Structures are given as C-alpha cells and as structure tokens.
Amino acid sequence: MAINFDLNDLMAFRAVAELANFRKAAESVHLSQPAFSRRIDKLEQALGVRLLERTTRRVTLTTVGREFERQVRALLDDLDVTLLSIRGVAATRMGEVTVACVPSTVNYYLSQVILRYRETHPKVRVRVLDAGANEALDAVSRGAADFGLNFIGAQEGDLEFRALVEERFVAACRRDHPIAAMKRVSWSQLGEHDVIAVNRSSGNRLLLDQALAGVARAPQAIYETQHVTTLLGLVEAGLGVAAVPSMAMPGRDHPLLVSVPLVDPVVTRKVGLIRKRGRTLSPAAQHLYDLLVGVRARKTRSG
C-alpha cells in the first residue's frame, strides 16, 4: 500500500486519541482546528478505515481506531528513543519528564528526589502536575503524564501500580500545642481541638471518612482546604490541628511543626507509582521512575 500520510498525521491522531477533543488536540500540536481535521481525514482516507467516531460533544475511537492507537503509541515512543540515540544526546542530559502526583507527596518527598535527579540530569525539564488523586490518575491514564505518584490506581485495569510505602496518618500541630507533648493521640482526642481538614473533593478526605465511619466523636472540621499543603500552612499559622499523611510532614528539625501518631484506629494509605500498562517510558522518565523506587526502598529498609 502506498504511504499517503506522514509522521505529523500520526502525531495528530495520537493527540486526539489521548485528549478525546479536537480543539484541545489541535492546540497541543499547534494547529488550527480546520488544519487538524484535514490531517485526521487524510489519515483515514489513506488507511481506508474510520478511526474516530465524532459527535458535537465527544470524540471516541472506533474498534479499529483503538488497535491503531496502541500501534501508533508504541511506534512513536520507540521513535523518540531512537532519535535520542541517533542524535547522540544522552538521555541523562536532555529531555522532558512529566510526573502527575498528589500534592501531599511533593514538598518533603518528591522535591528531594528531584533534587537528587538534577545532580545527574541537569538539563532534563521536569514538569510536576500536582493535582487531586483522581485528576493525577486521569493524567497518567490519557498520557498527559509519563507516570504518577498516587495512593489510588491499584484497581485500574489500564494502569500498573507499584507500591512504594504504606504510610499512616498523623496529627499535625505546632510545637507549642498541647498535642505536641503526647506520644500518641486518638481521633476522639483530636476532635477536642479546632480541626482543619481537606474538603470532600480530596481523595484523602474520602479515605478518612470511610476509615472513621464507625468512630464515636470523630473530628469535625472548623476549617477546610483543597490540598494538604495548604492545610499545613493553616496549622503552622496556629489555626488548629489536622490529620495528614506522614509523607506530607516536614522533618523533625522543622521549627514550628511536629507530628504525633494517630490511633484508635490507625489509618494508613498505600502510596505507589502509576504508569500506563504497556507504555515504554523515555530513558529520562525511566531514570526518574527508578530513582523514586530506589530512594523509597532505602528509606523503608532504614526504618
């Protein structure tokens, strides 16, 4: 069969397959929407099949389109790796990596790993998509991120979930707060103070609500935020105490904040790396992925 399409047509198809929207896909490859549509029409005519079903609201892949999308994705991923090799550009020196993660993993964990990554990959651009758990999951699923760091995703059929650590929720408070002097604090004791919590759009809130459904005198929030990082700012300002994942807390040398283990019950979440099943990461992305695995493994072994 004569090849009547080019690489740009395949890249346009991959974009609309991932974004399910012609306007957004056209913007992502820097084309006007009419020019973008012509590329897709050209590709379908060259192949002699319909790849997309289009309505006024949504674009979906046909059965043939789904299979073709898998082949195109693998082809373009392999081509990226090949071009890096041909150009003689070491993957440890150049490239771009996008990580989708829940904000509570960023400040005191992911940021430290990226700092180490920069020592050997100083020219790699790292994009951090800090979003809610479901948004971060979606970014990885549709290919907007190379991989993610999340506490949900283990049940998703199209994603691989590699557990890194199971961490407990702790009480976050100022060093001058009465709870700071306690060795452990129960959820009912926490509720005796002004409590700050993330709102119901947060995956952490859903997890906690489910875990504490049977707890008498479970804490009721007086303040709410969207993200754990904002919540900690309010705690640091002296507005109250909060239950947060231990990974979100600063080190023991923080001048203002301290954490106290929460009990009755002990509530945990399992944090792991998520990536699209069958997707080959670029060398630059794979190196960061491996570093996250290695750093977490060493911390786990050291206690």
Short mmCIF file of C-alpha atoms in Angstrom, two decimals:
data_model
loop_
_atom_site.label_atom_id
_atom_site.label_comp_id
_atom_site.label_asym_id
_atom_site.label_seq_id
_atom_site.Cartn_x
_atom_site.Cartn_y
_atom_site.Cartn_z
CA MET A 1 0.00 0.00 0.00
CA ALA A 2 1.32 3.48 -0.88
CA ILE A 3 2.04 5.62 2.17
CA ASN A 4 -0.08 8.74 1.75
CA PHE A 5 0.37 10.12 5.27
CA ASP A 6 3.32 11.33 7.32
CA LEU A 7 4.63 11.46 10.87
CA ASN A 8 2.72 14.66 11.66
CA ASP A 9 -0.55 12.91 10.80
CA LEU A 10 0.26 10.12 13.26
CA MET A 11 1.14 12.65 15.97
CA ALA A 12 -2.16 14.44 15.38
CA PHE A 13 -4.04 11.14 15.69
CA ARG A 14 -2.26 10.29 18.94
CA ALA A 15 -3.16 13.71 20.34
CA VAL A 16 -6.88 13.37 19.64
CA ALA A 17 -6.88 9.76 20.88
CA GLU A 18 -5.40 10.92 24.21
CA LEU A 19 -7.42 14.12 24.66
CA ALA A 20 -10.74 13.00 23.10
CA ASN A 21 -11.29 16.57 21.93
CA PHE A 22 -10.42 18.10 18.55
CA ARG A 23 -9.88 21.63 19.86
CA LYS A 24 -7.55 20.59 22.66
CA ALA A 25 -5.70 18.15 20.40
CA ALA A 26 -5.23 20.83 17.72
CA GLU A 27 -3.83 23.22 20.33
CA SER A 28 -1.44 20.57 21.64
CA VAL A 29 0.20 20.18 18.21
CA HIS A 30 -0.02 23.90 17.39
CA LEU A 31 -2.51 23.66 14.50
CA SER A 32 -5.78 25.40 13.73
CA GLN A 33 -8.79 23.14 14.17
CA PRO A 34 -9.57 23.02 10.39
CA ALA A 35 -5.93 22.11 9.59
CA PHE A 36 -6.01 19.48 12.32
CA SER A 37 -9.23 17.95 10.96
CA ARG A 38 -7.68 17.74 7.49
CA ARG A 39 -4.78 15.72 8.91
CA ILE A 40 -7.16 13.21 10.50
CA ASP A 41 -9.26 12.99 7.32
CA LYS A 42 -6.10 12.42 5.28
CA LEU A 43 -5.00 9.60 7.60
CA GLU A 44 -8.40 7.87 7.50
CA GLN A 45 -8.54 8.15 3.70
CA ALA A 46 -5.03 6.73 3.33
CA LEU A 47 -5.89 3.77 5.55
CA GLY A 48 -9.37 3.32 4.09
CA VAL A 49 -10.96 2.96 7.53
CA ARG A 50 -12.73 5.16 10.05
CA LEU A 51 -10.58 5.68 13.16
CA LEU A 52 -12.80 8.08 15.10
CA GLU A 53 -16.47 8.50 15.90
CA ARG A 54 -17.22 12.21 16.23
CA THR A 55 -20.20 13.91 17.87
CA THR A 56 -20.73 17.53 18.84
CA ARG A 57 -19.64 16.72 22.39
CA ARG A 58 -17.04 13.97 22.25
CA VAL A 59 -14.60 12.07 20.09
CA THR A 60 -14.21 8.31 20.61
CA LEU A 61 -12.08 5.67 18.94
CA THR A 62 -13.63 3.00 16.77
CA THR A 63 -12.63 -0.62 17.32
CA VAL A 64 -10.05 -0.28 14.53
CA GLY A 65 -9.01 3.07 15.95
CA ARG A 66 -8.27 1.61 19.38
CA GLU A 67 -5.98 -1.02 17.92
CA PHE A 68 -4.31 1.53 15.63
CA GLU A 69 -3.79 3.89 18.60
CA ARG A 70 -1.88 1.17 20.50
CA GLN A 71 0.34 0.57 17.49
CA VAL A 72 0.93 4.29 16.88
CA ARG A 73 1.73 4.95 20.55
CA ALA A 74 4.34 2.16 20.59
CA LEU A 75 5.77 3.33 17.27
CA LEU A 76 6.14 6.96 18.35
CA ASP A 77 7.58 6.02 21.76
CA ASP A 78 10.19 3.82 20.07
CA LEU A 79 10.92 6.59 17.58
CA ASP A 80 11.57 9.07 20.41
CA VAL A 81 14.13 6.71 21.94
CA THR A 82 15.74 6.05 18.54
CA LEU A 83 16.06 9.76 17.73
CA LEU A 84 17.74 10.43 21.05
CA SER A 85 20.26 7.72 20.26
CA ILE A 86 20.87 8.89 16.68
CA ARG A 87 21.43 12.47 17.75
CA GLY A 88 23.95 11.29 20.30
CA VAL A 89 22.09 13.07 23.09
CA ALA A 90 22.40 11.19 26.34
CA ALA A 91 19.06 10.65 27.99
CA THR A 92 20.68 11.60 31.29
CA ARG A 93 21.40 15.07 29.93
CA MET A 94 18.41 16.14 27.81
CA GLY A 95 14.67 15.61 27.62
CA GLU A 96 11.44 16.28 29.46
CA VAL A 97 9.61 14.26 32.11
CA THR A 98 6.07 14.89 33.37
CA VAL A 99 5.01 13.47 36.74
CA ALA A 100 1.39 13.64 37.96
CA CYS A 101 1.19 13.43 41.72
CA VAL A 102 -0.96 14.23 44.71
CA PRO A 103 0.32 17.42 46.41
CA SER A 104 0.93 15.70 49.76
CA THR A 105 3.82 13.76 48.19
CA VAL A 106 5.60 16.81 46.77
CA ASN A 107 7.04 19.08 49.49
CA TYR A 108 9.08 16.67 51.56
CA TYR A 109 9.44 13.63 49.30
CA LEU A 110 9.22 14.20 45.55
CA SER A 111 11.07 17.52 45.78
CA GLN A 112 14.01 15.81 47.48
CA VAL A 113 14.12 13.06 44.85
CA ILE A 114 14.04 15.62 42.02
CA LEU A 115 16.91 17.44 43.73
CA ARG A 116 18.96 14.24 43.55
CA TYR A 117 17.83 13.62 39.97
CA ARG A 118 19.10 17.06 38.95
CA GLU A 119 22.64 16.15 40.04
CA THR A 120 22.93 13.66 37.16
CA HIS A 121 20.25 15.06 34.82
CA PRO A 122 20.79 18.83 34.98
CA LYS A 123 19.25 19.58 31.57
CA VAL A 124 16.11 17.47 31.87
CA ARG A 125 12.97 19.55 32.28
CA VAL A 126 10.74 18.05 34.98
CA ARG A 127 7.06 19.06 34.92
CA VAL A 128 5.13 18.32 38.10
CA LEU A 129 1.36 18.10 37.70
CA ASP A 130 0.25 18.46 41.31
CA ALA A 131 -3.45 17.66 41.38
CA GLY A 132 -6.08 15.69 43.25
CA ALA A 133 -5.83 11.91 43.28
CA ASN A 134 -8.43 11.38 40.54
CA GLU A 135 -7.02 14.15 38.34
CA ALA A 136 -3.48 12.76 38.67
CA LEU A 137 -4.78 9.30 37.83
CA ASP A 138 -6.54 10.63 34.74
CA ALA A 139 -3.40 12.47 33.56
CA VAL A 140 -1.44 9.22 33.55
CA SER A 141 -4.29 7.22 32.00
CA ARG A 142 -4.67 9.55 29.00
CA GLY A 143 -0.92 10.03 28.52
CA ALA A 144 -0.63 13.64 29.70
CA ALA A 145 1.98 12.47 32.24
CA ASP A 146 4.75 9.89 31.87
CA PHE A 147 3.90 8.38 35.24
CA GLY A 148 2.42 9.38 38.56
CA LEU A 149 2.72 9.20 42.33
CA ASN A 150 -0.62 8.42 43.93
CA PHE A 151 -2.48 6.46 46.58
CA ILE A 152 -5.16 5.24 44.15
CA GLY A 153 -4.76 3.34 40.91
CA ALA A 154 -4.15 -0.23 42.03
CA GLN A 155 -7.61 -1.26 40.76
CA GLU A 156 -7.32 0.39 37.33
CA GLY A 157 -7.05 -2.19 34.55
CA ASP A 158 -5.07 0.01 32.15
CA LEU A 159 -2.53 1.10 34.77
CA GLU A 160 0.34 -0.56 36.61
CA PHE A 161 0.59 0.32 40.32
CA ARG A 162 3.96 -0.22 42.03
CA ALA A 163 3.59 0.19 45.78
CA LEU A 164 6.34 2.21 47.45
CA VAL A 165 5.24 2.58 51.04
CA GLU A 166 2.25 2.20 53.33
CA GLU A 167 2.17 5.31 55.49
CA ARG A 168 -0.02 6.23 58.42
CA PHE A 169 -1.97 9.37 59.09
CA VAL A 170 -0.57 11.54 61.87
CA ALA A 171 -1.74 14.57 63.79
CA ALA A 172 -0.02 17.74 62.63
CA CYS A 173 0.27 20.58 65.13
CA ARG A 174 2.53 23.38 66.26
CA ARG A 175 5.26 22.62 68.77
CA ASP A 176 3.53 24.86 71.33
CA HIS A 177 0.20 22.96 71.03
CA PRO A 178 -0.85 20.59 73.88
CA ILE A 179 -0.98 17.60 71.48
CA ALA A 180 2.72 18.06 70.67
CA ALA A 181 3.65 16.71 74.11
CA MET A 182 1.68 13.46 73.62
CA LYS A 183 3.24 10.19 72.43
CA ARG A 184 0.05 9.30 70.54
CA VAL A 185 -3.39 10.80 70.14
CA SER A 186 -6.75 9.20 69.39
CA TRP A 187 -9.14 10.55 66.79
CA SER A 188 -11.65 11.49 69.50
CA GLN A 189 -8.93 13.40 71.37
CA LEU A 190 -8.01 15.20 68.17
CA GLY A 191 -11.64 16.27 67.83
CA GLU A 192 -11.46 18.13 71.15
CA HIS A 193 -9.40 20.82 69.41
CA ASP A 194 -10.01 23.09 66.41
CA VAL A 195 -9.55 20.78 63.43
CA ILE A 196 -8.54 21.69 59.89
CA ALA A 197 -9.36 19.17 57.14
CA VAL A 198 -9.25 18.81 53.38
CA ASN A 199 -12.64 19.14 51.69
CA ARG A 200 -14.78 16.37 50.23
CA SER A 201 -13.23 16.70 46.76
CA SER A 202 -9.98 15.29 48.17
CA GLY A 203 -9.11 11.61 47.91
CA ASN A 204 -7.60 11.80 51.39
CA ARG A 205 -10.92 13.03 52.78
CA LEU A 206 -12.79 10.10 51.22
CA LEU A 207 -10.24 7.67 52.64
CA LEU A 208 -10.54 9.16 56.14
CA ASP A 209 -14.34 9.36 56.08
CA GLN A 210 -14.52 5.66 55.22
CA ALA A 211 -11.98 4.69 57.89
CA LEU A 212 -13.67 6.73 60.63
CA ALA A 213 -17.29 5.88 59.79
CA GLY A 214 -17.65 3.84 63.00
CA VAL A 215 -15.62 6.09 65.31
CA ALA A 216 -17.55 7.86 68.03
CA ARG A 217 -16.79 11.58 68.30
CA ALA A 218 -14.84 11.63 65.06
CA PRO A 219 -13.23 15.06 64.47
CA GLN A 220 -15.38 17.73 62.82
CA ALA A 221 -13.50 20.37 60.84
CA ILE A 222 -13.83 24.07 61.56
CA TYR A 223 -11.68 24.97 58.54
CA GLU A 224 -11.35 23.20 55.18
CA THR A 225 -8.82 23.41 52.34
CA GLN A 226 -8.49 21.69 48.98
CA HIS A 227 -4.92 20.41 49.43
CA VAL A 228 -2.88 19.06 52.34
CA THR A 229 -0.08 21.56 51.68
CA THR A 230 -2.47 24.48 52.22
CA LEU A 231 -3.84 22.79 55.30
CA LEU A 232 -0.35 22.62 56.83
CA GLY A 233 0.04 26.34 56.26
CA LEU A 234 -3.04 26.96 58.40
CA VAL A 235 -1.71 24.62 61.09
CA GLU A 236 1.61 26.48 61.06
CA ALA A 237 -0.29 29.77 61.48
CA GLY A 238 -1.81 28.41 64.69
CA LEU A 239 -5.40 27.99 63.47
CA GLY A 240 -5.74 24.39 64.62
CA VAL A 241 -4.59 20.79 64.22
CA ALA A 242 -5.01 18.35 61.34
CA ALA A 243 -4.75 14.72 60.29
CA VAL A 244 -2.30 14.36 57.41
CA PRO A 245 -0.31 11.58 55.71
CA SER A 246 3.11 11.24 57.35
CA MET A 247 4.80 11.81 53.98
CA ALA A 248 3.37 15.34 53.90
CA MET A 249 5.11 16.32 57.14
CA PRO A 250 8.48 18.09 57.28
CA GLY A 251 11.46 16.59 59.10
CA ARG A 252 11.91 16.60 62.84
CA ASP A 253 14.04 19.74 62.67
CA HIS A 254 11.15 21.91 61.46
CA PRO A 255 10.98 24.95 63.77
CA LEU A 256 7.19 25.04 64.10
CA LEU A 257 5.50 21.79 63.04
CA VAL A 258 5.51 18.40 64.71
CA SER A 259 3.60 15.16 64.09
CA VAL A 260 2.05 12.76 66.61
CA PRO A 261 0.87 9.22 65.69
CA LEU A 262 -2.92 8.87 65.43
CA VAL A 263 -4.53 5.76 66.95
CA ASP A 264 -7.91 4.17 67.60
CA PRO A 265 -7.87 3.39 64.74
CA VAL A 266 -4.54 3.55 62.94
CA VAL A 267 -5.39 4.75 59.41
CA THR A 268 -2.96 4.19 56.54
CA ARG A 269 -2.73 4.76 52.82
CA LYS A 270 -0.57 2.93 50.29
CA VAL A 271 1.42 5.26 48.04
CA GLY A 272 2.85 3.98 44.79
CA LEU A 273 3.97 4.78 41.27
CA ILE A 274 1.41 4.50 38.49
CA ARG A 275 2.13 4.18 34.78
CA LYS A 276 0.11 3.20 31.75
CA ARG A 277 0.23 -0.54 31.19
CA GLY A 278 2.41 -1.48 28.22
CA ARG A 279 3.81 2.02 27.76
CA THR A 280 7.57 2.33 27.30
CA LEU A 281 8.97 5.29 29.22
CA SER A 282 11.60 7.50 27.65
CA PRO A 283 15.08 6.95 29.14
CA ALA A 284 14.87 10.26 31.02
CA ALA A 285 11.49 9.33 32.53
CA GLN A 286 12.63 5.79 33.34
CA HIS A 287 15.65 7.10 35.26
CA LEU A 288 13.45 9.31 37.46
CA TYR A 289 10.99 6.46 37.95
CA ASP A 290 13.82 4.13 39.03
CA LEU A 291 15.24 6.77 41.39
CA LEU A 292 11.87 7.12 43.12
CA VAL A 293 11.74 3.34 43.57
CA GLY A 294 15.31 3.21 44.90
CA VAL A 295 15.02 6.13 47.29
CA ARG A 296 11.79 4.83 48.80
CA ALA A 297 13.22 1.31 49.12
CA ARG A 298 16.26 2.59 51.02
CA LYS A 299 14.11 4.68 53.37
CA THR A 300 11.86 1.70 54.04
CA ARG A 301 14.80 -0.57 54.87
CA SER A 302 16.34 2.07 57.15
CA GLY A 303 13.07 2.43 59.01
#
